[in-house]
Amino acid sequence: MEAAASSNGLSHDHIPDVSPAQRLQQKHVADAAHRPMVEDVVDEEDITHPPPSMKAAIPTLPTTDEKGPRPSSEKAAGKQKAREDPIEPPSSANIPPPVILDTKSEDAFPALGRGSKPQAPASVPTAWGARKPLGVANAVPNGINGQGPVSSTSSSRASTPGSGKLMPASTNASAASHRRGPSNPQSLPIPGRHSERIQFAPSQLLRREHLKKPLHDVLRSINKSSKATVVMKSGPDGTIIFEGTGPVDAARQALRDVAKEVGSKQSVKIPIPLSVRPHIIGKQGTVVQGITKRTGARIQVPRAEEIATPGLEDDDSLTIDVAIEGDAVAAEMARREIESIVNERTSTVNLRLRDIPEEYYPFLAGPHDTRLRALEHGRQIRVHVPQYHTWSAEPPPQAPAPGTIPQFAPNRGSHIRISGDRAAAQEARSEIERQMEQLRREITLSQLAINRGQHQFIIGDQGASLHDLLEETGCAVILPPSTDDTEMLTITGPQDNIESAIEKIMSLATSMHMASIDIAKQHASAPAGAQVHARALTRYLQRRQAIEQLERQFDARIVLPATEDSPMNWEVYSRDGKNTIKARSDIMHLINAHPPARLRQVPIDPFYHQHIQRQAAQHIRDEFGVNLLVPDENVPNPQIILVYEGLGVPSTPEYTLPRQRPSPAEVAHFEQALHQAETHVQGLIQGRQELISRALNVPSRFNDRLIRQVDREQQNLPPTEIPVQVISMSAPSLNGDSTGREAQRASEPVEHIVTLRGQGDMVHDLVQKLMLFLEKEKADDLERGHITSFEFPPKFANQLIGRKGENINKYREEFDVEIQINDGKVDIKGPAAKAELAKTKILALSKKLEDEATHVLKIKPQYHKDMIGAKGAQVNRLQDRYNVRVQFPRTTANASDDRSIGDGASEVGASRNNRSNQAPDEVIIRGPRRGADEARDELLNLLQWTIDNSHTSTVSVAQSQLPSLIGQGGREMEVARLTTGAQIDVPGIRDTSDSTGRVSIQIKGTKRQVEEAKELLEQKAKTFDDSISRAIDVDKKYHKELIGPGGSNIRNIVLAAGGSDDRRDLARTVRFPRPESVENTIQIEGNKSVVEKVVAAIKTFVKERENQATEFLDIAPEKHRLLIGRGGETRRALESQFHVSIDIPRMSQEGPARSRVKLVGEPGDLESAKAHILELVKEQEGTTIQVPRRFHHAISDNGQFFRRLRNDHKVTVDHDGQQPPARPSVGSRGPQKNDRALPLITDQPENINGHTWEIVDNDEHEAESGDIPWVLRGRRDNISKAQNALQRALEQACSQGQSSVGYLVLPDPRTYRFIIGQGGSQINRIRRQTGCKITVPRDQAKGEAIEIVGSKDGIEQAKDTILETVENGGN
């Protein structure tokens, strides 16, 4: 350095005060005049270097990339090539100290040196060093060469290996010259002169006798085949250095080849979090195979079935060991790649703290979780501490002796969970563990017995009282579970605070009101016993959720007996004493409404319970109104409970339990229905064979297979048959404790006793089949070593494995074989026959998957919901019809692709691939090609339909209008939907409206449907917005008259006011109070002008009625018809003409009231109406004509003559109170049916030769004697005309032409319609042609005769004409 200084014209005495960087720059300027060539540069081998630095022990792999050597770190700087001659330190005598450029100084050269040494990380636990899963708990300790576990929290760059650790390093000689500083000129590397080296400890090299050839021959062979040159040199502390020089890739490969040839095999295990295992493996093993290919190391990751961690896969505290085997370089490279993946995947962790007792949980969380929030504050973590105020599996320990600390045990099923940033989670865990140690020294406990019914009030609403207790006293309380009958409470906390906590707890417990109800006492005389009935009734009410309903209704707590054998005393607790009384009273009514007659217990063997539940429960409910309750499986009770509820009641909890004591008639009905239901239930098991039990000795390894075989043997049983049940499986007990016997048993296979129970023959048959099955299984066990191998397409491996291995496990279970998949090859290990069946099934799956097609449809997300349908109805229909899978995108992304093998597969033929890469507008259809094509077409058609029906609009309406828009039972809205065809979504009445009190109705459908629905709703909204409401008081006595017959009066009023004639609109416009109500108010609602007019009309109507008078007229009942007229026509005309109301007595009235006609109206109108009615009745005085009884029916002609008189002459006929003569029956005048059976209706109608014809003369049959009065009533001129018509009819009846009657019966009743003709045209034509009266019976199906009355010649002619008409089909 002194010479260098002189050459630059500077001496040590004249060195300017410049910085080291400036001095270096001056040197570079001075050296710029000399530009050496490659030949001028001293060879690296001729340069002497200082001895290696002790920092060379830090392991560093080659880090130089292809772009050029990277700057050497401080650690790598000491790993340069060993110098042959050490440098002698210069003498310091009489020589001032030289200026030494420290190129490693960060102060002098910030760009060249290394940063300051990082501080050691805080001593915190690793994220996965706490615990291993059960499957690897007994493995060799993690670490390298037995040095203990290596913390995965520290990077490989900062870890210091133990003795014998691989120490590869980069030793490029020109690396320093290639660094760039702020003012350094750029230097080019020397091509082909890249140098790297690796350093081995002697223990990492193979012994000489284990080498395939001498070491110098190995190096010569490598140098000969490589473009690089490798030399061996001695290193410090007896290490061996191999240095490779040449091109970058060639030098590195040559060094790898050296390590492979001379290095010993290294075997290391590194711990990784269990949650990272799928990412180490990768999809179909791609990640671990890539690491193996790049490094040459063999990597073994534990199989999933070797790790017994059910439900704990998300816990990063659990670790597994990954084994790495290979030479030193390969093992180190593999370890670093794996740790890189671990560091990448564990930036956030999920930790579980399993060693903290639950008794500490309240104190760790703090009152109202204050300590948890403080722990989370400022950290990106979430801490979950389970609530603990009721013990479950194990009770807390007993109170310790004075001066001692209780020992709390952790609950393995309850853990504290920490999730979030790894470093923050570790700090939080350390803090929690520190607090736990402090609590362990301070917390003690005491116990206090308090009535169980008061425990809930100590807890409070959602544990509020417990938080308050912890905040006030610093103590916590632990209650027993409801399944335990103890009353003992455990108070935990500091010793000084226990007494104050006990006082607080007793105050909470005694603040409750309690009432006790002895249920059994209410029905002490129950036939089965009071306690038995009370216990059954309690079970029924619990099943009907009546207890929960009572608690909600009265804000109380009802405590039932803890055990079945306890007395049936219910305890009711409430803070409000009134609620306690109300609840007790309601319970009493409930119990009294369910006497023993309403409930019946039927002893049935539990073997039949499930069968009866399936076969009888719904039937007896629908048929008899009886609810059937089967005991739970864990309740050893053979009693089935039958409870009468009534026909048509729902089986849901909405059923309202009765509260009224039943009447004797109802009790009798209960007993009858229960008897019928019991008979039906007993009938299901009657006639069946006796139940028996059989025990089988089964080797334990066959237990699961035997159970599956039992299910397979009985899976096709009809519903009426009850399968044999496996009721127990246990190991045989060993009597005595002989050591020799135990040793003998230990060497034999363990056998279990399997007990079967069922009907005799079925049990015997099943036992025989199971014995054969066991023999076959034992024979198959001899072939367990047989392996069947075949090729399977690797691309379908996911589908074969299934999600989390569900498909391959299904095959293993179905065929009882072991199946392994490896690189497109399937190995099946097991009996040959079963292996072949499994092979056939798997190959069939491969063939099916080969035919699989995938379609990706671009569909906008806005249409997805409608296309999927309610609860997936549309998609499920497509999947079921075409046997495909239709996959819509999910709203949230799934995990990444580098998952374990089974993560991306699902059931056979329906791969549920990872959806993280599925775009939001993509719908994937996957399945058999033909089905996928058809499903695609149908889905596209559905898309088009959805687009066409996806027009939307909104209508704003007042929230108060919603009830009228919806209508009773939704009727109005349903009419609107049916009318327009649109989907109309109405918000709920309780939904929040805007500030103006309006809500929006959503409309969806086609464009036309939306427009029509919008127009309809807007019209209704406008009408409602323009509507007003008025109330008017009208005396109740006027309501009926105001409404009018059939609502005619009020309808006329509304129409006159301009209102709607629609019945529903009319009902909304004017609303009268109910008839049974005492209210007088009438509500009128609608358009303002209409409402005003209706109100005015009603007031006018009422005013008129208030001024009305009432008159009575005595009119003979037979004249009432003159006032009524046809269909009430005359009365309505009179009421309209004179503005009065006429009330005519009903025919059912008797006495004087029968003749009194009531008139109501204005006095002047009444007088006019009375005069007109009296004149009308007076002019209607009748004329009486005596008609012989034997001609009455001939003249009346079935009432036709009366109608002609009324229509033609306005004359009515009555008989002065006498009964008309009886009409002669057809049976007395002619045969109803032929002697033969009537032909079938399928016979040909044109074949009428089977008709029956008979003529009877009037003189031949007996006729009634005497006369019957015919009273003709009407105007005098009309009566005279009617009298003449009657006289002519009487003369015609008396003439000779009316002396015979013919009876004609046709074989086919269907032909009668041809005789009548359209509108009676044919029958009238025949009557005119023959002059006969013809009567065709209405009930033609009974074979009644057609009656023809007239002269003998006339009736013969009529008969022939009728037969001819029938033959011609009525033409």
Short mmCIF file of C-alpha atoms in Angstrom, two decimals, residues 457-620:
data_model
loop_
_atom_site.label_atom_id
_atom_site.label_comp_id
_atom_site.label_asym_id
_atom_site.label_seq_id
_atom_site.Cartn_x
_atom_site.Cartn_y
_atom_site.Cartn_z
CA PHE A 457 -80.11 -16.81 37.34
CA ILE A 458 -76.50 -16.92 38.42
CA ILE A 459 -75.50 -17.16 34.76
CA GLY A 460 -77.83 -14.35 33.65
CA ASP A 461 -78.71 -13.41 30.08
CA GLN A 462 -75.90 -14.64 27.82
CA GLY A 463 -73.59 -14.91 30.83
CA ALA A 464 -73.91 -11.24 31.81
CA SER A 465 -74.09 -12.02 35.52
CA LEU A 466 -70.90 -14.08 35.32
CA HIS A 467 -69.04 -11.18 33.71
CA ASP A 468 -70.35 -8.83 36.36
CA LEU A 469 -69.30 -11.26 39.08
CA LEU A 470 -65.79 -11.51 37.61
CA GLU A 471 -65.52 -7.74 37.30
CA GLU A 472 -66.75 -7.01 40.85
CA THR A 473 -65.11 -9.82 42.79
CA GLY A 474 -62.37 -11.16 40.53
CA CYS A 475 -63.86 -14.66 40.82
CA ALA A 476 -65.60 -17.03 38.42
CA VAL A 477 -68.27 -19.66 38.97
CA ILE A 478 -68.59 -23.12 37.40
CA LEU A 479 -72.02 -24.82 37.32
CA PRO A 480 -72.87 -28.49 36.85
CA PRO A 481 -74.47 -29.60 33.56
CA SER A 482 -78.18 -30.34 33.28
CA THR A 483 -77.41 -34.05 32.87
CA ASP A 484 -75.92 -34.24 36.36
CA ASP A 485 -78.10 -34.16 39.45
CA THR A 486 -75.60 -32.41 41.70
CA GLU A 487 -76.35 -28.93 43.05
CA MET A 488 -72.75 -28.07 43.85
CA LEU A 489 -71.30 -24.84 42.39
CA THR A 490 -67.55 -24.23 42.16
CA ILE A 491 -66.19 -20.74 42.77
CA THR A 492 -62.66 -20.05 41.53
CA GLY A 493 -60.50 -17.01 42.20
CA PRO A 494 -57.95 -15.52 44.56
CA GLN A 495 -58.29 -16.70 48.13
CA ASP A 496 -59.03 -13.21 49.43
CA ASN A 497 -61.95 -12.73 47.03
CA ILE A 498 -63.77 -16.05 47.44
CA GLU A 499 -66.02 -14.92 50.29
CA SER A 500 -67.26 -11.80 48.49
CA ALA A 501 -67.99 -13.91 45.41
CA ILE A 502 -70.05 -16.35 47.48
CA GLU A 503 -72.09 -13.44 48.91
CA LYS A 504 -72.72 -12.12 45.39
CA ILE A 505 -73.80 -15.56 44.14
CA MET A 506 -76.23 -16.06 47.01
CA SER A 507 -77.75 -12.62 46.32
CA LEU A 508 -78.31 -13.56 42.68
CA ALA A 509 -79.82 -16.92 43.58
CA THR A 510 -82.24 -15.57 46.19
CA SER A 511 -83.56 -12.78 43.94
CA MET A 512 -85.77 -15.30 42.14
CA HIS A 513 -89.40 -16.26 42.81
CA MET A 514 -90.13 -19.96 42.74
CA ALA A 515 -93.28 -22.06 42.50
CA SER A 516 -93.49 -25.85 42.63
CA ILE A 517 -96.10 -27.98 40.83
CA ASP A 518 -96.71 -31.64 41.66
CA ILE A 519 -97.80 -32.98 38.25
CA ALA A 520 -98.67 -36.42 39.57
CA LYS A 521 -101.06 -34.96 42.15
CA GLN A 522 -103.32 -33.51 39.44
CA HIS A 523 -104.26 -37.02 38.22
CA ALA A 524 -103.78 -39.10 41.34
CA SER A 525 -106.27 -41.77 40.21
CA ALA A 526 -104.60 -42.53 36.87
CA PRO A 527 -105.03 -46.26 36.06
CA ALA A 528 -101.33 -46.78 35.36
CA GLY A 529 -100.29 -44.79 38.43
CA ALA A 530 -100.00 -41.06 39.05
CA GLN A 531 -96.21 -40.91 38.65
CA VAL A 532 -96.27 -43.03 35.48
CA HIS A 533 -98.89 -40.79 33.88
CA ALA A 534 -97.06 -37.63 34.96
CA ARG A 535 -93.79 -38.92 33.56
CA ALA A 536 -95.38 -39.81 30.22
CA LEU A 537 -97.18 -36.47 30.03
CA THR A 538 -93.92 -34.63 30.73
CA ARG A 539 -92.19 -36.52 27.91
CA TYR A 540 -95.02 -35.62 25.55
CA LEU A 541 -94.94 -31.92 26.46
CA GLN A 542 -91.17 -31.86 26.05
CA ARG A 543 -91.50 -33.44 22.60
CA ARG A 544 -94.14 -30.86 21.70
CA GLN A 545 -91.80 -28.07 22.91
CA ALA A 546 -94.44 -26.86 25.33
CA ILE A 547 -91.84 -26.19 28.04
CA GLU A 548 -89.90 -23.78 25.79
CA GLN A 549 -93.15 -22.03 24.80
CA LEU A 550 -94.10 -21.50 28.43
CA GLU A 551 -90.66 -20.15 29.28
CA ARG A 552 -90.79 -17.65 26.43
CA GLN A 553 -94.37 -16.65 27.19
CA PHE A 554 -93.83 -15.89 30.87
CA ASP A 555 -90.11 -15.01 30.87
CA ALA A 556 -89.50 -17.80 33.33
CA ARG A 557 -87.41 -20.91 33.74
CA ILE A 558 -89.03 -24.31 34.25
CA VAL A 559 -86.87 -26.98 35.87
CA LEU A 560 -87.95 -30.60 35.36
CA PRO A 561 -86.81 -33.61 37.39
CA ALA A 562 -83.27 -34.58 36.50
CA THR A 563 -83.89 -38.35 36.37
CA GLU A 564 -86.72 -40.59 35.25
CA ASP A 565 -87.17 -42.03 38.74
CA SER A 566 -87.50 -38.67 40.49
CA PRO A 567 -90.93 -37.38 41.59
CA MET A 568 -92.63 -35.36 38.88
CA ASN A 569 -92.32 -31.94 40.51
CA TRP A 570 -91.93 -28.98 38.15
CA GLU A 571 -90.24 -25.87 39.50
CA VAL A 572 -90.97 -22.46 37.98
CA TYR A 573 -88.50 -19.61 38.53
CA SER A 574 -88.87 -15.98 37.51
CA ARG A 575 -87.65 -12.60 38.63
CA ASP A 576 -91.22 -11.30 38.49
CA GLY A 577 -93.48 -12.98 41.03
CA LYS A 578 -96.54 -12.30 38.87
CA ASN A 579 -95.02 -14.24 36.01
CA THR A 580 -94.41 -17.15 38.34
CA ILE A 581 -98.09 -17.21 39.32
CA LYS A 582 -99.24 -16.88 35.71
CA ALA A 583 -96.94 -19.64 34.51
CA ARG A 584 -98.04 -21.97 37.30
CA SER A 585 -101.70 -21.31 36.50
CA ASP A 586 -101.20 -21.99 32.80
CA ILE A 587 -99.33 -25.20 33.57
CA MET A 588 -102.21 -26.36 35.77
CA HIS A 589 -104.67 -25.74 32.92
CA LEU A 590 -102.37 -27.60 30.54
CA ILE A 591 -102.10 -30.62 32.84
CA ASN A 592 -105.86 -30.72 33.50
CA ALA A 593 -106.54 -30.68 29.76
CA HIS A 594 -104.55 -33.94 29.40
CA PRO A 595 -106.20 -36.48 31.69
CA PRO A 596 -105.25 -40.17 31.58
CA ALA A 597 -108.08 -40.76 29.08
CA ARG A 598 -106.22 -38.57 26.56
CA LEU A 599 -102.93 -40.40 26.89
CA ARG A 600 -102.19 -44.08 26.74
CA GLN A 601 -98.96 -46.07 27.15
CA VAL A 602 -98.51 -49.24 25.10
CA PRO A 603 -95.76 -51.70 26.09
CA ILE A 604 -93.93 -52.69 22.89
CA ASP A 605 -90.57 -54.45 22.64
CA PRO A 606 -87.96 -51.80 21.68
CA PHE A 607 -87.00 -54.03 18.75
CA TYR A 608 -90.22 -52.91 17.01
CA HIS A 609 -90.07 -49.21 17.89
CA GLN A 610 -88.47 -47.88 14.71
CA HIS A 611 -90.66 -50.11 12.54
CA ILE A 612 -93.80 -48.81 14.24
CA GLN A 613 -92.54 -45.25 13.92
CA ARG A 614 -92.14 -45.66 10.16
CA GLN A 615 -95.28 -47.69 9.47
CA ALA A 616 -97.86 -46.33 11.90
CA ALA A 617 -97.10 -42.79 13.07
CA GLN A 618 -98.47 -40.90 10.08
CA HIS A 619 -101.36 -43.30 9.54
CA ILE A 620 -102.81 -43.08 13.04
#
